[in-house]
Coordinates of N, CA and C in Angstrom, one line a residue:
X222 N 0.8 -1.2 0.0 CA 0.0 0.0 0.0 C 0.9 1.2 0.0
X223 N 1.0 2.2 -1.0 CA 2.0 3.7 -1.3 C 1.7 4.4 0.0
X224 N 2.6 5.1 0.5 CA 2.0 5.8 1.4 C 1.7 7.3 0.8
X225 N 1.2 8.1 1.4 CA 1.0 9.6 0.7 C 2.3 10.3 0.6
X226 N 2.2 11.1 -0.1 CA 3.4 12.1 -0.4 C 2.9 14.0 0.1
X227 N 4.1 13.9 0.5 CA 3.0 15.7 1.4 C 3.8 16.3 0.1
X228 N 2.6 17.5 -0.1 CA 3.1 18.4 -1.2 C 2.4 19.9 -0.7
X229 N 3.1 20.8 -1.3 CA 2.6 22.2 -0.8 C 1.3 22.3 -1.0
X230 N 1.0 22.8 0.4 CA -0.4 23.7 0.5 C -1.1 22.7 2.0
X231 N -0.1 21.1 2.1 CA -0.9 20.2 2.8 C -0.9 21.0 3.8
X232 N -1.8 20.4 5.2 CA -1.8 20.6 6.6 C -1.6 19.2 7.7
X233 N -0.3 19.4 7.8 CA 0.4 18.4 9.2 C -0.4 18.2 10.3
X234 N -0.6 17.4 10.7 CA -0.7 16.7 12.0 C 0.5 16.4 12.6
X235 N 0.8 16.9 13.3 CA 2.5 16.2 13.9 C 2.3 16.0 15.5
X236 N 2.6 14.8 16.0 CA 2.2 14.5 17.1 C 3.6 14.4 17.4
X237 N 3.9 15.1 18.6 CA 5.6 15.0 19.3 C 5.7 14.7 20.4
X238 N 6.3 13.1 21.2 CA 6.3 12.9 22.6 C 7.9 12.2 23.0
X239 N 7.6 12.4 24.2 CA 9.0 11.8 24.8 C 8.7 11.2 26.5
X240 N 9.5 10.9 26.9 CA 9.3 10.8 28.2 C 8.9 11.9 29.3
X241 N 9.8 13.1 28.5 CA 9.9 14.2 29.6 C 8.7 15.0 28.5
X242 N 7.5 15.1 29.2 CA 6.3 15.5 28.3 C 6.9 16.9 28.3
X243 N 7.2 17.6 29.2 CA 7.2 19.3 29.3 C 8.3 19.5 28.4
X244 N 9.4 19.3 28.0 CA 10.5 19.2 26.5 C 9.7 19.6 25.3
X245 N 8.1 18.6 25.4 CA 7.6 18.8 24.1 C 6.3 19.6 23.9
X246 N 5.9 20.3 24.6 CA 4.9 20.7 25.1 C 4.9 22.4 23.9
X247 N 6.3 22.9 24.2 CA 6.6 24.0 22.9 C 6.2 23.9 21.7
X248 N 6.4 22.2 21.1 CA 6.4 21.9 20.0 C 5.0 22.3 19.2
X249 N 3.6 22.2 20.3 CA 2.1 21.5 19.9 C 2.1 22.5 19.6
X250 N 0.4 22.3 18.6 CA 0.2 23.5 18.5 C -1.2 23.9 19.1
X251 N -1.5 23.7 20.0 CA -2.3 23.9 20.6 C -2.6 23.6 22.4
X252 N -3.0 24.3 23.0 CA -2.2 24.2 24.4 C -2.7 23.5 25.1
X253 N -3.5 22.3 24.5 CA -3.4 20.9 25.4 C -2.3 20.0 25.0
X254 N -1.2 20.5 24.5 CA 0.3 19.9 23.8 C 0.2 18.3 23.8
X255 N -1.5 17.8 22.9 CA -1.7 16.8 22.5 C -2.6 17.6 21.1
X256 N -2.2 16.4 20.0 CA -3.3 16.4 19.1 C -3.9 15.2 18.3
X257 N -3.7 14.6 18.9 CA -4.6 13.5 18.3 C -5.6 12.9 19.0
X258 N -6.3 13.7 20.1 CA -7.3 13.0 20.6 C -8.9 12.9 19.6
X259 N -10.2 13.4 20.2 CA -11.0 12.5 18.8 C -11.7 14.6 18.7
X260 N -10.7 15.6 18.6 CA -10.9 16.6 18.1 C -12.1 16.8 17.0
X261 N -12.3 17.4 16.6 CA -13.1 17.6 15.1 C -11.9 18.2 13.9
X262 N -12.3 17.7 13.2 CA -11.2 17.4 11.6 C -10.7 19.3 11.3
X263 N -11.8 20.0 11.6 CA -11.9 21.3 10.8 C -11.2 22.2 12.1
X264 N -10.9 21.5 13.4 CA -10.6 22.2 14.3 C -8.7 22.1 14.2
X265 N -9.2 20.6 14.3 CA -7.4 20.3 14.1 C -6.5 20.6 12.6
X266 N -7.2 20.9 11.6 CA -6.4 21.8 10.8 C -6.2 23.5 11.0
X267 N -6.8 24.3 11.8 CA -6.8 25.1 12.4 C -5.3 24.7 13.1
X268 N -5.0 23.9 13.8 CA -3.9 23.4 14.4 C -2.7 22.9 13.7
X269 N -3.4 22.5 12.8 CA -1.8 22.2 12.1 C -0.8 22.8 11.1
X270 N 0.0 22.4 10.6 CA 1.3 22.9 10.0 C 1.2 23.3 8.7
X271 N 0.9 24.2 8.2 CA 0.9 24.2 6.3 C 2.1 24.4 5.9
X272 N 2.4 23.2 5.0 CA 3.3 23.3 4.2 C 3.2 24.7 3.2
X273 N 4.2 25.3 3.2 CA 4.1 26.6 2.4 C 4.6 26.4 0.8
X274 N 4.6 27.4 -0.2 CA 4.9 27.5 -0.9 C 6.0 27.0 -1.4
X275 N 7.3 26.6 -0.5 CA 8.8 26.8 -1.0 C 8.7 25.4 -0.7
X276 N 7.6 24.0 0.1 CA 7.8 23.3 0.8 C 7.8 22.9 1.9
X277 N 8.2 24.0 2.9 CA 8.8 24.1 4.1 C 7.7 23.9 5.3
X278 N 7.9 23.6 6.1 CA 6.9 24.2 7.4 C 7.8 25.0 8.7
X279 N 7.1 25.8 9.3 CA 7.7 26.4 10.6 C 7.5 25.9 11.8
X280 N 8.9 25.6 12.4 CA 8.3 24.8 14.0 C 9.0 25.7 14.7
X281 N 8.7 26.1 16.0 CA 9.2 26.7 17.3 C 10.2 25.6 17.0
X282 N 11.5 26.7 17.9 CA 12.9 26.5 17.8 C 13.3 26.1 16.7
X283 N 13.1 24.7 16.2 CA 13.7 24.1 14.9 C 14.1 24.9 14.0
X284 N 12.5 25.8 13.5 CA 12.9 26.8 12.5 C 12.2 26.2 11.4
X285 N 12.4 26.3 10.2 CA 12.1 25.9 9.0 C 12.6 24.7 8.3
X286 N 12.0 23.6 8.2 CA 12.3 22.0 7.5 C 11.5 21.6 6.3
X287 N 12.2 20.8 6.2 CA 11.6 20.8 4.5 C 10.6 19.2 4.8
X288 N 9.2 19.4 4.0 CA 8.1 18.6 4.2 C 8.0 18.1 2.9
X289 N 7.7 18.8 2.1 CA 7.1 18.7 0.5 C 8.1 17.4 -0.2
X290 N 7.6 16.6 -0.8 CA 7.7 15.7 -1.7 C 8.8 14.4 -0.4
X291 N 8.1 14.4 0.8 CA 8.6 13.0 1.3 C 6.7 12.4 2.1
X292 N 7.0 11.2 2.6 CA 6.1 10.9 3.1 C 5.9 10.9 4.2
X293 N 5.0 11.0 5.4 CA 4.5 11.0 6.6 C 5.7 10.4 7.0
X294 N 6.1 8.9 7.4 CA 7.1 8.3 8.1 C 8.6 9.3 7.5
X295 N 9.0 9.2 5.9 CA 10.2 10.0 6.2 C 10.6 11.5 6.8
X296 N 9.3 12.4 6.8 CA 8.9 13.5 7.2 C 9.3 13.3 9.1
X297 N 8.7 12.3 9.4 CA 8.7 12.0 10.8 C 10.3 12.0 11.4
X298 N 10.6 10.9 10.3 CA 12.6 10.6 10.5 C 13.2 11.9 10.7
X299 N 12.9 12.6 10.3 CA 13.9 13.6 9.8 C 13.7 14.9 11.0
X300 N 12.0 14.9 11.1 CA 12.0 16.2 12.2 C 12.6 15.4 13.7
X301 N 12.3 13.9 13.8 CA 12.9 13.2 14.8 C 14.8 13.7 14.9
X302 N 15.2 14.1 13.8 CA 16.3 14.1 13.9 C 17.1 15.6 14.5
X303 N 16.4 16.4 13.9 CA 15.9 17.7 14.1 C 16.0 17.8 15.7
X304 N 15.3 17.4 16.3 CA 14.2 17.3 17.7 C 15.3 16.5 18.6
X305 N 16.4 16.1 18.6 CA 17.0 15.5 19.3 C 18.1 16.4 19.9
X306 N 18.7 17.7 19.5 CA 19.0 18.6 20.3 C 18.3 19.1 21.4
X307 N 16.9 19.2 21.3 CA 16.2 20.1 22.3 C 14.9 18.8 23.4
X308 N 15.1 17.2 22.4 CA 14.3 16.7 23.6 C 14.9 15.3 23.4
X309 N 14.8 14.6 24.5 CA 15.1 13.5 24.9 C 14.7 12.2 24.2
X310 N 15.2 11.4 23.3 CA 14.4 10.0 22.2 C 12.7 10.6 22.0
X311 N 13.0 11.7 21.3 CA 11.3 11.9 20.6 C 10.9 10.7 20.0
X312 N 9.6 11.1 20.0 CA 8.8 10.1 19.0 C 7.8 11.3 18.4
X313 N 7.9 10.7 16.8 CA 7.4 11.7 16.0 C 6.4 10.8 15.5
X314 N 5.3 11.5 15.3 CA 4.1 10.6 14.2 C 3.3 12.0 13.5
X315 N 3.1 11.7 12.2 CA 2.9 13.2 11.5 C 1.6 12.3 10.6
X316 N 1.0 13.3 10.4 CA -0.6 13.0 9.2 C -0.8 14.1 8.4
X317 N -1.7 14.0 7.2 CA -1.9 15.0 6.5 C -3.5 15.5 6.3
X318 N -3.6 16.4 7.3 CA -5.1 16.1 7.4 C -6.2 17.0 6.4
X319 N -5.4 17.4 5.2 CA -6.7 17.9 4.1 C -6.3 17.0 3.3
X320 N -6.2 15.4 3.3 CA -6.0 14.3 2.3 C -7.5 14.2 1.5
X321 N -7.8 14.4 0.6 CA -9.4 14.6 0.2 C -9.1 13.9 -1.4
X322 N -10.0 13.5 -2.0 CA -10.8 13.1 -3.1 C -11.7 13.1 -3.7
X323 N -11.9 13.1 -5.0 CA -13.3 14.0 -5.2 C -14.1 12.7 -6.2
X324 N -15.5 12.4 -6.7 CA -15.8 11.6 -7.5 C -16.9 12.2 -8.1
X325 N -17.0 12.5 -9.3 CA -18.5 12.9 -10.1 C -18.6 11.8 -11.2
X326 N -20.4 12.2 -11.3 CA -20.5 11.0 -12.9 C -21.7 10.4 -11.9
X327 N -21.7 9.1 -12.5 CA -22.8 7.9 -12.5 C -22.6 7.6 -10.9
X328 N -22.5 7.9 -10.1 CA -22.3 7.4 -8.4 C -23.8 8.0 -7.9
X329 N -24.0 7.2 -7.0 CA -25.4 7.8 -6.3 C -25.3 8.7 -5.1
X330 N -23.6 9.0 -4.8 CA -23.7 10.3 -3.9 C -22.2 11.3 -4.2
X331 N -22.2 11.5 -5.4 CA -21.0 12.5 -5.8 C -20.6 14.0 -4.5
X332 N -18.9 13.5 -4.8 CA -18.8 15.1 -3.8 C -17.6 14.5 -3.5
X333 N -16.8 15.8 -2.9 CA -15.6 15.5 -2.2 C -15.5 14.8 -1.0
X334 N -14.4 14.0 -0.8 CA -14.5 13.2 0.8 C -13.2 13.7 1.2
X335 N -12.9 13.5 2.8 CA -11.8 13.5 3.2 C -11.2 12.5 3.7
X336 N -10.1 11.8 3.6 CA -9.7 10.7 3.9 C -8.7 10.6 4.9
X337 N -8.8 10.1 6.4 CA -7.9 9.9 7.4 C -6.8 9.5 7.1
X338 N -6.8 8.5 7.2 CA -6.2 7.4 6.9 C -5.0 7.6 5.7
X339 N -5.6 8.3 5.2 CA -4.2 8.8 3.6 C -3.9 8.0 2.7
X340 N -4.6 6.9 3.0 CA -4.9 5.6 2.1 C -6.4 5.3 1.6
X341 N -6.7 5.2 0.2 CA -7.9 4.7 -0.4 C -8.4 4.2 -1.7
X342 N -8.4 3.2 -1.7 CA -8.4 3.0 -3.1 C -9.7 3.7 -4.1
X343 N -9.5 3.1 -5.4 CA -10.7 3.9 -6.2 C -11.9 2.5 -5.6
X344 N -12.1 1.6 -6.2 CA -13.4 0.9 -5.5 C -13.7 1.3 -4.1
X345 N -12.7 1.8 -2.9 CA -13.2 2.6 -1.6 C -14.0 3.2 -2.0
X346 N -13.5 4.4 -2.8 CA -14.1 5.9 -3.3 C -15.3 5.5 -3.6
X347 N -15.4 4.9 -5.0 CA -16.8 4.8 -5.4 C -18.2 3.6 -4.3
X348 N -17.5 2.7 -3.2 CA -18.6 2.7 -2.0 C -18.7 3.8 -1.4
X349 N -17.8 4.4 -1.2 CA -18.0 6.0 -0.1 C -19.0 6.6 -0.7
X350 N -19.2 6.5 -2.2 CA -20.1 7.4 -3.0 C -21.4 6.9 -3.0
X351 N -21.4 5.6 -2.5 CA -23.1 5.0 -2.7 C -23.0 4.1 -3.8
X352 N -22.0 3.9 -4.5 CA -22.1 2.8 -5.4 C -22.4 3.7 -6.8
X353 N -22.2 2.6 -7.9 CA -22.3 3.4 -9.1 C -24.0 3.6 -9.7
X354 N -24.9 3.9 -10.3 CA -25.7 4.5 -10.2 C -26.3 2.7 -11.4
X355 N -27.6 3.1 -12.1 CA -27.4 2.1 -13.0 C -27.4 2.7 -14.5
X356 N -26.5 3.8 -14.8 CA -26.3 3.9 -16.0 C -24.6 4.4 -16.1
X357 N -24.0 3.7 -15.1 CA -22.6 4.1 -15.1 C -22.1 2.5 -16.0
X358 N -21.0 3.1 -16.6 CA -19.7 2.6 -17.4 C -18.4 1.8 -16.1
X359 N -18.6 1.1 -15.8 CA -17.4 0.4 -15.2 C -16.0 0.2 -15.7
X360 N -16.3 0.7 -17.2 CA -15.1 -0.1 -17.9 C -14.7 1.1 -18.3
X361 N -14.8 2.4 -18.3 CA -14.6 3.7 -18.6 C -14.2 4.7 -17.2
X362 N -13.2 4.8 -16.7 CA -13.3 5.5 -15.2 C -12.1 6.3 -15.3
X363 N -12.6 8.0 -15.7 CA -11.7 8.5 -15.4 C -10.9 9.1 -14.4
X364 N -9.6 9.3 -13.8 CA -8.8 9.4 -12.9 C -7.7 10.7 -13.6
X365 N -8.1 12.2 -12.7 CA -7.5 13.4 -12.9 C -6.3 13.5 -12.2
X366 N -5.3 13.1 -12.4 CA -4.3 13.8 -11.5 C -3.2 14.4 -11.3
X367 N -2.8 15.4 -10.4 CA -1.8 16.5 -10.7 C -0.6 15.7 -10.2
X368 N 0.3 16.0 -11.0 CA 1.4 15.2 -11.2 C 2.6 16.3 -11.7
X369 N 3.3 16.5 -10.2 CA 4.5 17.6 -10.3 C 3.5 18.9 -11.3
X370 N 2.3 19.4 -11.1 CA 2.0 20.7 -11.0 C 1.4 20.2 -12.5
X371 N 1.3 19.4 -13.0 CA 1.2 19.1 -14.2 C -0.5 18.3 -14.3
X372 N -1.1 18.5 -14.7 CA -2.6 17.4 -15.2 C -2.2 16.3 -16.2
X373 N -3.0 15.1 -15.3 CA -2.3 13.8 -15.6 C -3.6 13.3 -15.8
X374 N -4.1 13.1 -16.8 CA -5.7 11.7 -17.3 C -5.5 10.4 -17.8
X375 N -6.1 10.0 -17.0 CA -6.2 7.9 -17.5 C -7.4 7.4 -17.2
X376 N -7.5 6.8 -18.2 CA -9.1 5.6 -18.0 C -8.4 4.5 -17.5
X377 N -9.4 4.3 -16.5 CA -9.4 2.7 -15.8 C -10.4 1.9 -16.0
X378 N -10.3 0.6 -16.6 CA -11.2 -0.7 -16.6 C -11.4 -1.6 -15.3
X379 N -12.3 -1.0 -14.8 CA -12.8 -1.8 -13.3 C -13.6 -3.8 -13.7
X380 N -13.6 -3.5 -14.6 CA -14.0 -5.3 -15.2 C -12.4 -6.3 -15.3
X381 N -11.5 -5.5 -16.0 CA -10.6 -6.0 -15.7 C -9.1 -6.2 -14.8
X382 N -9.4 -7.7 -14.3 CA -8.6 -8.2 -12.8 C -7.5 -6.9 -13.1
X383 N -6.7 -7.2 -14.0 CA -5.1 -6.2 -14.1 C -5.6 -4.7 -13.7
X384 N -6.6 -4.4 -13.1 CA -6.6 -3.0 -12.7 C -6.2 -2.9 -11.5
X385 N -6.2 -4.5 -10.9 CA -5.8 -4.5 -9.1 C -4.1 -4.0 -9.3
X386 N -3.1 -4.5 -10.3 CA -2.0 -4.4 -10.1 C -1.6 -2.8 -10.3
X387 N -2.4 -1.9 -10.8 CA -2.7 -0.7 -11.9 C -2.0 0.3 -10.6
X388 N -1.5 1.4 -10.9 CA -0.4 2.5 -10.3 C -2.1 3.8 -9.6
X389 N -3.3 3.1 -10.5 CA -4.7 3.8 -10.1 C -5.2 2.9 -9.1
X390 N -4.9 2.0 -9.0 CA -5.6 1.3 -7.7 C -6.1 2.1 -6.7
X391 N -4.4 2.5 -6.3 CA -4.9 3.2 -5.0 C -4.7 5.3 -5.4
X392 N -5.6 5.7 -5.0 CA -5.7 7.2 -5.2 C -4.7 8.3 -4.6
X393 N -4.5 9.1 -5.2 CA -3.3 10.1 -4.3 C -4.6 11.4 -4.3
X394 N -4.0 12.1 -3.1 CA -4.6 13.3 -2.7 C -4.6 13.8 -3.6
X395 N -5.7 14.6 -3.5 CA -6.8 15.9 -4.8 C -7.0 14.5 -6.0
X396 N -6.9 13.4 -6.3 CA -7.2 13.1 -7.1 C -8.4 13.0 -7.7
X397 N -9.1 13.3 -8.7 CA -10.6 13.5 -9.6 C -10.8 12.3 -10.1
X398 N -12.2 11.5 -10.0 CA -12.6 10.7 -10.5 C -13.8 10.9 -11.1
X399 N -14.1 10.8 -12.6 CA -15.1 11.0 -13.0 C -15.9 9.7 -13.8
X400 N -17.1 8.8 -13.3 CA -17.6 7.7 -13.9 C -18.8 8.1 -15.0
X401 N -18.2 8.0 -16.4 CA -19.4 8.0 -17.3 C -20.0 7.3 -17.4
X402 N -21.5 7.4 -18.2 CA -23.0 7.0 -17.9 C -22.3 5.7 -19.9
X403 N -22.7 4.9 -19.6 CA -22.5 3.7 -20.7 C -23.3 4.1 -21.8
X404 N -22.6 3.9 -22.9 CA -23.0 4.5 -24.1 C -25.0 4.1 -24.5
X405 N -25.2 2.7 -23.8 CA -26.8 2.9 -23.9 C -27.8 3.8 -23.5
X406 N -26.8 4.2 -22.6 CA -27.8 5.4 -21.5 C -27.8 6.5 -21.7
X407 N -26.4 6.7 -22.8 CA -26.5 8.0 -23.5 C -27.7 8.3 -24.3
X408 N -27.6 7.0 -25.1 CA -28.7 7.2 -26.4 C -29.9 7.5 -26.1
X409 N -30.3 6.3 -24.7 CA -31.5 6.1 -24.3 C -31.9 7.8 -23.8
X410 N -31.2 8.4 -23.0 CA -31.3 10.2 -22.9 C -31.5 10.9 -24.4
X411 N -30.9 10.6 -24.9 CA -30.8 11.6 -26.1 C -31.7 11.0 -27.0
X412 N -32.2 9.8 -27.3 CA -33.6 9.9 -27.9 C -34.8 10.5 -27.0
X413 N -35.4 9.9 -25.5 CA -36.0 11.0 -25.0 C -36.1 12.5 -25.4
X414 N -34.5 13.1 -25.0 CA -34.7 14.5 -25.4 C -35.2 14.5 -26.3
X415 N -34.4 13.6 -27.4 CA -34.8 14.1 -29.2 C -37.1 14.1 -29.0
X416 N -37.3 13.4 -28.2 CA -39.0 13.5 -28.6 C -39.1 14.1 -27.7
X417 N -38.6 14.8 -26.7 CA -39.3 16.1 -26.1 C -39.5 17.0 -26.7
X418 N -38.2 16.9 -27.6 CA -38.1 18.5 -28.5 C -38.9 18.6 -29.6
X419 N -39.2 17.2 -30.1 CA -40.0 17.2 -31.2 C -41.5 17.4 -30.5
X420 N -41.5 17.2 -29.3 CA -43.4 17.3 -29.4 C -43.5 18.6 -28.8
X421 N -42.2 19.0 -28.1 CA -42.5 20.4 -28.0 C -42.7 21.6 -29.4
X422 N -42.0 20.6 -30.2 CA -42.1 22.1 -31.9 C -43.4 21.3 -31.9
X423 N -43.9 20.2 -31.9 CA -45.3 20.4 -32.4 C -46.4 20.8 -31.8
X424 N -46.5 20.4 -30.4 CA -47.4 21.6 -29.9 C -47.6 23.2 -29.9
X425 N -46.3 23.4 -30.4 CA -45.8 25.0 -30.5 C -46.6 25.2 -32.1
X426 N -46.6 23.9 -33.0 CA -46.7 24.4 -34.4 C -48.4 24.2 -34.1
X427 N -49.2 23.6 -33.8 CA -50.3 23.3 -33.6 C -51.1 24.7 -33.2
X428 N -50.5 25.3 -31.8 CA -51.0 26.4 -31.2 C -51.0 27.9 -32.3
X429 N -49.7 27.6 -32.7 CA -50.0 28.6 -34.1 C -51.1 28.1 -35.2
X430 N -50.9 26.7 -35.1 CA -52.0 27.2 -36.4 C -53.9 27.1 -35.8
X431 N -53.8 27.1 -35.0 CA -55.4 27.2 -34.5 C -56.0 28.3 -33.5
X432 N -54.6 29.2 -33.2 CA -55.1 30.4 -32.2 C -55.7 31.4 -33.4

């Protein structure tokens, strides 16, 4: 399972402990110098760390460290290493808590989710969403994603097994999933329309010729 990759703009969770709690008590960012108890999501980003522009985040004392393009555990190693002048065998555990994903199309509950965990695959996504709808395409599933600042698109085939082995399996933060409606259900729409529109010109032509 990949782990996430922190990139600029994320918001850290960084939990810092030691034996000697009062060492690390500077570090929190909030003055119960705990954060991971069962807070609310929108409070504890209020609390946590944004990665800035250049990469970097700001910690009391440390100063400025570089976050952007490592993962939670190496991010962890490193401020651990950091952290060993000013406190006693830290223990570092870091999260990324605006990890989110978005799904539109043929799902029966489209919208952005947020994901704890920083792990999810696309069949997660699409039960998170209610399932696919019954005019969605399985075998058509587009996947948006920013890739080094860059827009990256691929169709995925959910019918075929080789999609488990697929680099789309599992989702990376901000990634877009859009499930289109199968080419029957296009038609089946667009003839509808086509005789709405036609009984609408003819009631329209009717009313002209009898008022």
């Amino acid at each position: 399972m990949p782990e996430a990759i922190i990139t600029n703009g994320d918001i850290l969770d960084i939990n810092i402990s030691s034996l000697n709690r009062e060492s690390t008590i500077i570090f929190s960012q909030n003055s119960s110098g705990t954060k991971w108890g069962n807070g609310n999501l929108e409070t504890r980003k209020i609390d946590g760390y944004l990665v800035d522009s250049s990469g970097n985040i700001e910690m009391p004392i440390v100063g400025s460290i570089k976050a952007s393009g490592l993962t939670c555990f190496e991010f962890s190693e490193l401020l651990k290493i950091s952290l060993q002048e000013y406190v006693l065998n830290p223990t570092v555990r870091t999260k990324i808590l605006n990890f989110r994903v978005s799904i539109l199309g043929e799902v029966n509950n489209p919208g952005t989710f947020s994901v704890i965990n920083q792990n999810i695959s696309l069949i997660e996504l699409i039960s998170t969403a209610g399932g696919f709808t019954n005019k969605a395409n399985p075998s058509k599933i587009l996947i948006i994603r920013d890739a080094n600042n860059e827009v990256e698109t691929h169709y995925v085939d959910l019918t075929n097994y080789e999609f488990i082995y697929s680099e789309y399996y599992y989702l990376k933060q901000n990634d877009e999933v859009y499930v289109k409606p199968d080419k029957a259900s296009l038609a089946f729409d667009f003839g509808i329309l086509r005789n709405i529109s036609t009984i609408a010109l003819l009631a329209t032509t009717l009313l002209l010729i009898f008022r």
